[in-house]
PDB file of C-alpha atoms in Angstrom:
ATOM      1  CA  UNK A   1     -97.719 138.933-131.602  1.00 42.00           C
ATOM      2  CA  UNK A   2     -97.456 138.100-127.614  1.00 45.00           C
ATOM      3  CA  UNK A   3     -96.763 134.386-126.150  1.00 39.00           C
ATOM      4  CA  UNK A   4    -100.058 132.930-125.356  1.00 38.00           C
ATOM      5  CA  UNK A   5     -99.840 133.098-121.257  1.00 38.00           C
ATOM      6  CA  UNK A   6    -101.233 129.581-121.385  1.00 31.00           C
ATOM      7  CA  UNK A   7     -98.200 128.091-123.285  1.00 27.00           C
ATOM      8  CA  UNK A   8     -95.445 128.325-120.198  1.00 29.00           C
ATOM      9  CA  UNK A   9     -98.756 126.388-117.823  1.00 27.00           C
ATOM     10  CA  UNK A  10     -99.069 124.070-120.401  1.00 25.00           C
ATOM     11  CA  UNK A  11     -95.419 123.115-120.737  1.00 29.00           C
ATOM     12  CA  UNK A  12     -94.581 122.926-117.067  1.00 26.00           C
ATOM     13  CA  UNK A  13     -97.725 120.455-116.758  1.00 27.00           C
ATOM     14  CA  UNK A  14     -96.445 118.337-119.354  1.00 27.00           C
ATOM     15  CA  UNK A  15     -92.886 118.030-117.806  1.00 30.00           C
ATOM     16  CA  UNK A  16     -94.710 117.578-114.306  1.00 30.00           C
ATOM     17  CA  UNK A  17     -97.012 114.856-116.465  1.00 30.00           C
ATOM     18  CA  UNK A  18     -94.583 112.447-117.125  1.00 33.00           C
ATOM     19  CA  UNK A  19     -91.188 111.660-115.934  1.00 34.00           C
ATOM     20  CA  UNK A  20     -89.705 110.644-119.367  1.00 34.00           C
ATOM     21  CA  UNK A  21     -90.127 114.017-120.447  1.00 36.00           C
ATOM     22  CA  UNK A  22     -87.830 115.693-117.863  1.00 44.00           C
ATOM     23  CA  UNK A  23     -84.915 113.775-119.240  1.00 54.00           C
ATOM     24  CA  UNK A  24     -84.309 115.842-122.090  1.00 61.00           C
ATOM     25  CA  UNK A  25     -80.289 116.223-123.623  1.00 64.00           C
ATOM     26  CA  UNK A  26     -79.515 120.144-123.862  1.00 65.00           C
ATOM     27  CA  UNK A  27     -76.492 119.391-126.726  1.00 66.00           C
ATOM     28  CA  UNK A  28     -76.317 118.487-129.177  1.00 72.00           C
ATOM     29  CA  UNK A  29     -79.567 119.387-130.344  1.00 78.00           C
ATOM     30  CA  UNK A  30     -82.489 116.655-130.451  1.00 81.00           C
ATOM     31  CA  UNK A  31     -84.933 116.419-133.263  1.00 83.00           C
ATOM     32  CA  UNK A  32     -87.476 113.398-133.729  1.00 83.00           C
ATOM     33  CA  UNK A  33     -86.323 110.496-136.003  1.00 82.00           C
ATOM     34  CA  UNK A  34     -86.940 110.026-138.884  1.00 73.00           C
ATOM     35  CA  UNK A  35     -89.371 106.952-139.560  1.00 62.00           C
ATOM     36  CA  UNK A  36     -91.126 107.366-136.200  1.00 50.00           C
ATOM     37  CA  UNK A  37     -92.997 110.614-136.696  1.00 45.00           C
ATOM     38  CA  UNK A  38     -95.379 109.209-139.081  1.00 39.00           C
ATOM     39  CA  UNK A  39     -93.600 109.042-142.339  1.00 37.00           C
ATOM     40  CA  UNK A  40     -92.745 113.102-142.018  1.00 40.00           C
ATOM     41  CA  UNK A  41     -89.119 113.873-143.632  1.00 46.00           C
ATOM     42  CA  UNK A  42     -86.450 115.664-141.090  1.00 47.00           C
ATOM     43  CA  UNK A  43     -84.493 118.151-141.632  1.00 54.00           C
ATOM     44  CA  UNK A  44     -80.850 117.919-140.271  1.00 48.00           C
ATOM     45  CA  UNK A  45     -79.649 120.137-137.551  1.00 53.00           C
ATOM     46  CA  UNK A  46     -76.811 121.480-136.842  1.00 58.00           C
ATOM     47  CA  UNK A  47     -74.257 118.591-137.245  1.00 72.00           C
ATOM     48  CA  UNK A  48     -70.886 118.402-134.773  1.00 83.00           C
ATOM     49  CA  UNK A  49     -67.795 116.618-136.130  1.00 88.00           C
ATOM     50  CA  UNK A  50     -65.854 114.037-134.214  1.00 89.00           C
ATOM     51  CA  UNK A  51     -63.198 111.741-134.585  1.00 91.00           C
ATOM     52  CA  UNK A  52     -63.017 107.932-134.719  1.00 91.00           C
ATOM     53  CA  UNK A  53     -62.265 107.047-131.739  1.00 90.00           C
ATOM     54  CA  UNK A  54     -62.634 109.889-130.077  1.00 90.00           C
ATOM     55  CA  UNK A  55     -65.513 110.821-126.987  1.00 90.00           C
ATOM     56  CA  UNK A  56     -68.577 112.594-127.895  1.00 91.00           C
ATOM     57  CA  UNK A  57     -69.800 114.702-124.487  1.00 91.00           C
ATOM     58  CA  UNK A  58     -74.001 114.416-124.793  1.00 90.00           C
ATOM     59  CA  UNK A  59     -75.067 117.565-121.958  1.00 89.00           C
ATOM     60  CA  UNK A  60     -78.059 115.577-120.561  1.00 87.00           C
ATOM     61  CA  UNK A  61     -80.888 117.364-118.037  1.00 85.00           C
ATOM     62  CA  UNK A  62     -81.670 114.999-115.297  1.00 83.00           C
ATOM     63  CA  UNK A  63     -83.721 115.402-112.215  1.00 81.00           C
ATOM     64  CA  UNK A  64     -82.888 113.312-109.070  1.00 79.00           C
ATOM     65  CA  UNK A  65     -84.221 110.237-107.599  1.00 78.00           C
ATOM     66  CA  UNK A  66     -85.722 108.562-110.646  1.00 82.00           C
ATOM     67  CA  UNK A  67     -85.493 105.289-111.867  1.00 87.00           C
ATOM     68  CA  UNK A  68     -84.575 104.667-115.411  1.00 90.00           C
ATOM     69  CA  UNK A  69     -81.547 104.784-118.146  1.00 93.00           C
ATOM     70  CA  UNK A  70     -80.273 106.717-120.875  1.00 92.00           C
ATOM     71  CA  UNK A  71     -78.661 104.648-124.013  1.00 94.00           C
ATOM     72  CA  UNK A  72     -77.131 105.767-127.249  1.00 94.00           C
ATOM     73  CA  UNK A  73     -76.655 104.291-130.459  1.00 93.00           C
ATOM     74  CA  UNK A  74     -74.920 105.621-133.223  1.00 92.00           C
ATOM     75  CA  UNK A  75     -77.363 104.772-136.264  1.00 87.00           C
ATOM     76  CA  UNK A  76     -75.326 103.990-139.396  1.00 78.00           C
ATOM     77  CA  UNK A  77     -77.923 104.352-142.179  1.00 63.00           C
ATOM     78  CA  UNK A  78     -77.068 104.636-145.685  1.00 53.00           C
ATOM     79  CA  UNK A  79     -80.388 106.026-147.236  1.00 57.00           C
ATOM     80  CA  UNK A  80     -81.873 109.502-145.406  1.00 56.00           C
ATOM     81  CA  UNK A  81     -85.519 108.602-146.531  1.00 57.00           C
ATOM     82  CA  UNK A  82     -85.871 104.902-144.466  1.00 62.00           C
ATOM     83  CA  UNK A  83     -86.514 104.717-140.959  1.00 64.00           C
ATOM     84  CA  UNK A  84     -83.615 105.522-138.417  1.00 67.00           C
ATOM     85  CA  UNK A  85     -81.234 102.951-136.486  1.00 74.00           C
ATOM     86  CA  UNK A  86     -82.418 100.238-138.372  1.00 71.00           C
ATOM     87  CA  UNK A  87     -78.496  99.290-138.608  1.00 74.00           C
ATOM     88  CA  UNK A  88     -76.965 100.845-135.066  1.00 84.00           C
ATOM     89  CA  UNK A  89     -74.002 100.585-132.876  1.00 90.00           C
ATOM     90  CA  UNK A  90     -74.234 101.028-129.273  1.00 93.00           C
ATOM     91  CA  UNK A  91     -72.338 103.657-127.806  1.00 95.00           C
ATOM     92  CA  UNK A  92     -70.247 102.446-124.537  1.00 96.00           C
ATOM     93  CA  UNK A  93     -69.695 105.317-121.585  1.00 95.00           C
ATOM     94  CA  UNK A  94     -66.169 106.254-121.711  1.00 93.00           C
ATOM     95  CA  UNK A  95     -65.763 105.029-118.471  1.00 91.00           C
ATOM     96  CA  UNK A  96     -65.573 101.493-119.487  1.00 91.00           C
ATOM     97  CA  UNK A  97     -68.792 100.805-117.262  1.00 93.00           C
ATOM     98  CA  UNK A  98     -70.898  99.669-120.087  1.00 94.00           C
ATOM     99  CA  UNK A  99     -73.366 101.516-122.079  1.00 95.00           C
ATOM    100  CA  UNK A 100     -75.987 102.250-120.110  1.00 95.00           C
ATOM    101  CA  UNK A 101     -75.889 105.733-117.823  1.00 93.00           C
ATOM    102  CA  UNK A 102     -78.211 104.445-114.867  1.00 92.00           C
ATOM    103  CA  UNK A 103     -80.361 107.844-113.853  1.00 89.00           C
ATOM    104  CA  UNK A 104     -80.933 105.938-110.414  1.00 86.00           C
ATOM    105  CA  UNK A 105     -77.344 107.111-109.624  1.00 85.00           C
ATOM    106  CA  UNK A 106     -78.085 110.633-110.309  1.00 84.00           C
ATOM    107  CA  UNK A 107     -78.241 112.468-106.364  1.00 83.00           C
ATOM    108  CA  UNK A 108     -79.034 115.542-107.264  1.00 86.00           C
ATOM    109  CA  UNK A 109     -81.140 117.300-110.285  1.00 86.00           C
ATOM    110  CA  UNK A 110     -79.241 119.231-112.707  1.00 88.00           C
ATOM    111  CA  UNK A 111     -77.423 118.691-115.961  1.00 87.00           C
ATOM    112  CA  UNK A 112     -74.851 115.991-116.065  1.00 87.00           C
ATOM    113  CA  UNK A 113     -72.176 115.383-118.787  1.00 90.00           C
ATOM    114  CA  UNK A 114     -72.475 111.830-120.148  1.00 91.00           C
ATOM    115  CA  UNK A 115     -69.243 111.279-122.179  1.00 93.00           C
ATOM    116  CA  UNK A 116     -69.475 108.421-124.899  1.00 94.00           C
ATOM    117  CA  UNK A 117     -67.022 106.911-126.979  1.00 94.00           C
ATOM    118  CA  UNK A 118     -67.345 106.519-130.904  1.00 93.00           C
ATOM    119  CA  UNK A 119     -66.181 103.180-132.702  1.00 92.00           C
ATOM    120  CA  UNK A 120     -62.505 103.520-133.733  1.00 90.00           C
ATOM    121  CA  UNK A 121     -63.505 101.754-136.819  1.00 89.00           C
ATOM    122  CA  UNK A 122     -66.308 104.344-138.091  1.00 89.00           C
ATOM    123  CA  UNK A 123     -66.424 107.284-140.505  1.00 90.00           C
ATOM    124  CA  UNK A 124     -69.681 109.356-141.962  1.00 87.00           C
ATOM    125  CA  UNK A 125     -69.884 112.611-143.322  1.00 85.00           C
ATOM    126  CA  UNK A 126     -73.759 112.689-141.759  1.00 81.00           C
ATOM    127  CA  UNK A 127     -74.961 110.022-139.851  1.00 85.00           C
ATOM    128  CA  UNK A 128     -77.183 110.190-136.750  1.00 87.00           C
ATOM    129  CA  UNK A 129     -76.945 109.218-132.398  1.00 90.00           C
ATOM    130  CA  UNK A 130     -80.458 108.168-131.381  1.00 91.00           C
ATOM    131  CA  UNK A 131     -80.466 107.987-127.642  1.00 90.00           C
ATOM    132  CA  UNK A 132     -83.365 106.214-125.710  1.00 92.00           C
ATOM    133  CA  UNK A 133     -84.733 107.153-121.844  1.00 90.00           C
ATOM    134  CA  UNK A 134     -87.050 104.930-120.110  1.00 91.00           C
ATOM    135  CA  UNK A 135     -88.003 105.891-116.650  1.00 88.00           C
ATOM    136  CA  UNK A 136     -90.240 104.118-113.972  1.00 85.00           C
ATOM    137  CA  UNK A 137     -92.692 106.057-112.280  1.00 75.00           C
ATOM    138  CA  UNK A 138     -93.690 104.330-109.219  1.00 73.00           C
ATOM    139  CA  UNK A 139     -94.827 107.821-107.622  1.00 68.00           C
ATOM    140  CA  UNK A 140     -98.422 106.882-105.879  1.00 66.00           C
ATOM    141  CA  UNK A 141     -97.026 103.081-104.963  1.00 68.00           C
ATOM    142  CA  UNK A 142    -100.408 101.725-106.659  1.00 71.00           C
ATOM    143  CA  UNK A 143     -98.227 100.496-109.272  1.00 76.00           C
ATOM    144  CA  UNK A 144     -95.415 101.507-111.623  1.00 80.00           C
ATOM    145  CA  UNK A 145     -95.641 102.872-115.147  1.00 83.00           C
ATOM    146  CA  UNK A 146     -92.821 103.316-117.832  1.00 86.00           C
ATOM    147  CA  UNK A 147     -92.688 105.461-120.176  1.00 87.00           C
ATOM    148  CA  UNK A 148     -90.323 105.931-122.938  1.00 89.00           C
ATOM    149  CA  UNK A 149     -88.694 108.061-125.095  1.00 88.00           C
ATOM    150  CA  UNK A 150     -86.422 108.277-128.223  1.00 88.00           C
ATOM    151  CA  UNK A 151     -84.884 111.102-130.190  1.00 88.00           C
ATOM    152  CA  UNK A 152     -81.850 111.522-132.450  1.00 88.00           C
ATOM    153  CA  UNK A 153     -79.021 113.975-133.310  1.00 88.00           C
ATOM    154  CA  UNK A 154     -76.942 114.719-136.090  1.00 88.00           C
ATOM    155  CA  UNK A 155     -73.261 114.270-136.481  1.00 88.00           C
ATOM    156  CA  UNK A 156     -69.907 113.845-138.557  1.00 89.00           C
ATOM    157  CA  UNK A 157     -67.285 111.567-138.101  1.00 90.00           C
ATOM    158  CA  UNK A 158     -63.989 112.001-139.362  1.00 89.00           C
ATOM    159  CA  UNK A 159     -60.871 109.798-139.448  1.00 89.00           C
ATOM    160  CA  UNK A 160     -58.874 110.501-136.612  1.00 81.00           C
ATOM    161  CA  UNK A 161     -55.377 112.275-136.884  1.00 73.00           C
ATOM    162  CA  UNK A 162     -52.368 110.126-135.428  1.00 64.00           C
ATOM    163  CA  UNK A 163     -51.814 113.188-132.465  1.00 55.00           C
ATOM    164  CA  UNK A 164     -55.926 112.618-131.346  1.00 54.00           C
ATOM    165  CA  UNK A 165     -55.424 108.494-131.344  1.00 54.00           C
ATOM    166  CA  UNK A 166     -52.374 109.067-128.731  1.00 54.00           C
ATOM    167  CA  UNK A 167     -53.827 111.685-126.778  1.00 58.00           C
ATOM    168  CA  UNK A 168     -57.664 109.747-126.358  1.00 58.00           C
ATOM    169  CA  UNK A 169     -55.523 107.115-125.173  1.00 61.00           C
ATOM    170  CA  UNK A 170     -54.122 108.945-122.816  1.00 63.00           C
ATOM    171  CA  UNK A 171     -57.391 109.823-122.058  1.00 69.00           C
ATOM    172  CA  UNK A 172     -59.309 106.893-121.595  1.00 65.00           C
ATOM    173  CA  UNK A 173     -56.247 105.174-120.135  1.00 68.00           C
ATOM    174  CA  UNK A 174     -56.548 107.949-116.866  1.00 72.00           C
ATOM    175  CA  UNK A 175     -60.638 107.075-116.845  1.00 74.00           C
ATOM    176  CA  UNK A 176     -59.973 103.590-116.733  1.00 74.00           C
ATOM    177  CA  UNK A 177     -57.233 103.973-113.876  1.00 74.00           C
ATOM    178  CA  UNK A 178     -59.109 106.313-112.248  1.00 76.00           C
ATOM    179  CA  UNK A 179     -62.671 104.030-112.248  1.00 73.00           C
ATOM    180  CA  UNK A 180     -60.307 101.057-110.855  1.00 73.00           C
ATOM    181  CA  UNK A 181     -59.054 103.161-108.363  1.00 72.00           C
ATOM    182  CA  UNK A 182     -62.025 104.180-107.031  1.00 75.00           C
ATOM    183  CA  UNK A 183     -63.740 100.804-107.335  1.00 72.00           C
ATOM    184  CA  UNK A 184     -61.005  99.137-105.257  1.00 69.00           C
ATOM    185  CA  UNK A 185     -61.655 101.665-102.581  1.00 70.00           C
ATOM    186  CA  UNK A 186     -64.892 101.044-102.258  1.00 68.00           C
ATOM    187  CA  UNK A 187     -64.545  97.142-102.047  1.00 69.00           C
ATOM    188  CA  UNK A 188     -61.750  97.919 -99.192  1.00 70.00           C
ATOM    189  CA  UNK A 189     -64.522 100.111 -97.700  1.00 68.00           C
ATOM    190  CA  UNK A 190     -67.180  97.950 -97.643  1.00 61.00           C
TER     191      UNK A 190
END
């Protein structure tokens, strides 16, 4: 059986529709929480390990020049049948900036890499990351509208190894030099 040619119209006029909806993450793979599509159970997809401590890299789609923010929360639920994130943890940006990537930042449309970093002091063997977008149309200047949107992800995380603590360290040491760096250069500049 062939695609219905209406199908390809229909999506493209829903992502032209509403902003909120063009902010989608590409991986890991998003699936709807569970609790907030009407009672229905979810299946878990595909689920990536990490370790304490360590960054999780979310590949986000983003188009440019609209106002709004991504968060992420790592939802530490014990029973699979309640509602998700009713315990959760935000996720800080590795780059020490806080944990909220701002989209108005974002110059040009494409996908951006928006590396988090887990809790040093949390293991699961399947827990989930709901993330949240909320974006502010203010396209006809008649007034603004924002819409939302949340969706999870599965993952695992492990126990970090004494070689990965040193070496995202290391890591987030260089970010965090790097950031200040560049942040004292502007202030100079300006």
């Amino acid at each position: 059986m062939g695609r219905s040619p209406v199908t390809p119209v229909l999506i493209l006029a829903l992502s032209m529709a509403a902003g909120a909806w063009s902010q989608v993450l590409l991986d890991p793979i998003s699936r709807e929480c569970r609790g907030m599509a009407a009672g229905a159970q979810q299946t878990a997809l595909t689920r990536n390990e990490y370790p304490a401590g360590g960054l999780l890299m979310v590949l986000a789609s983003v188009p440019a020049g609209v106002k709004g923010y991504f968060k992420f929360y790592l939802c530490l639920d014990d029973d699979a049948g309640q509602e998700e994130c009713l315990n959760k943890v935000s996720l800080p940006l590795a780059d020490a900036s806080g944990d909220t990537f701002d989209l108005s930042k974002v110059g040009k449309a494409g996908s951006y890499e928006i590396p988090l970093t887990i809790p040093d002091d949390v293991t699961c063997d399947s827990c989930s990351v709901q993330w949240h977008v909320e974006v502010q149309d203010c396209g006809d200047n008649t007034g603004c509208s924002v819409t939302s949107q949340d969706s999870c992800f599965d993952v695992k995380i492990r126990q970090a190894k004494k070689e990965e603590k040193r070496l995202f360290g290391l890591i987030f040491g260089a970010v965090r030099a790097a950031v200040g760096g560049i942040r004292s250069l502007v202030r100079r500049r300006g």
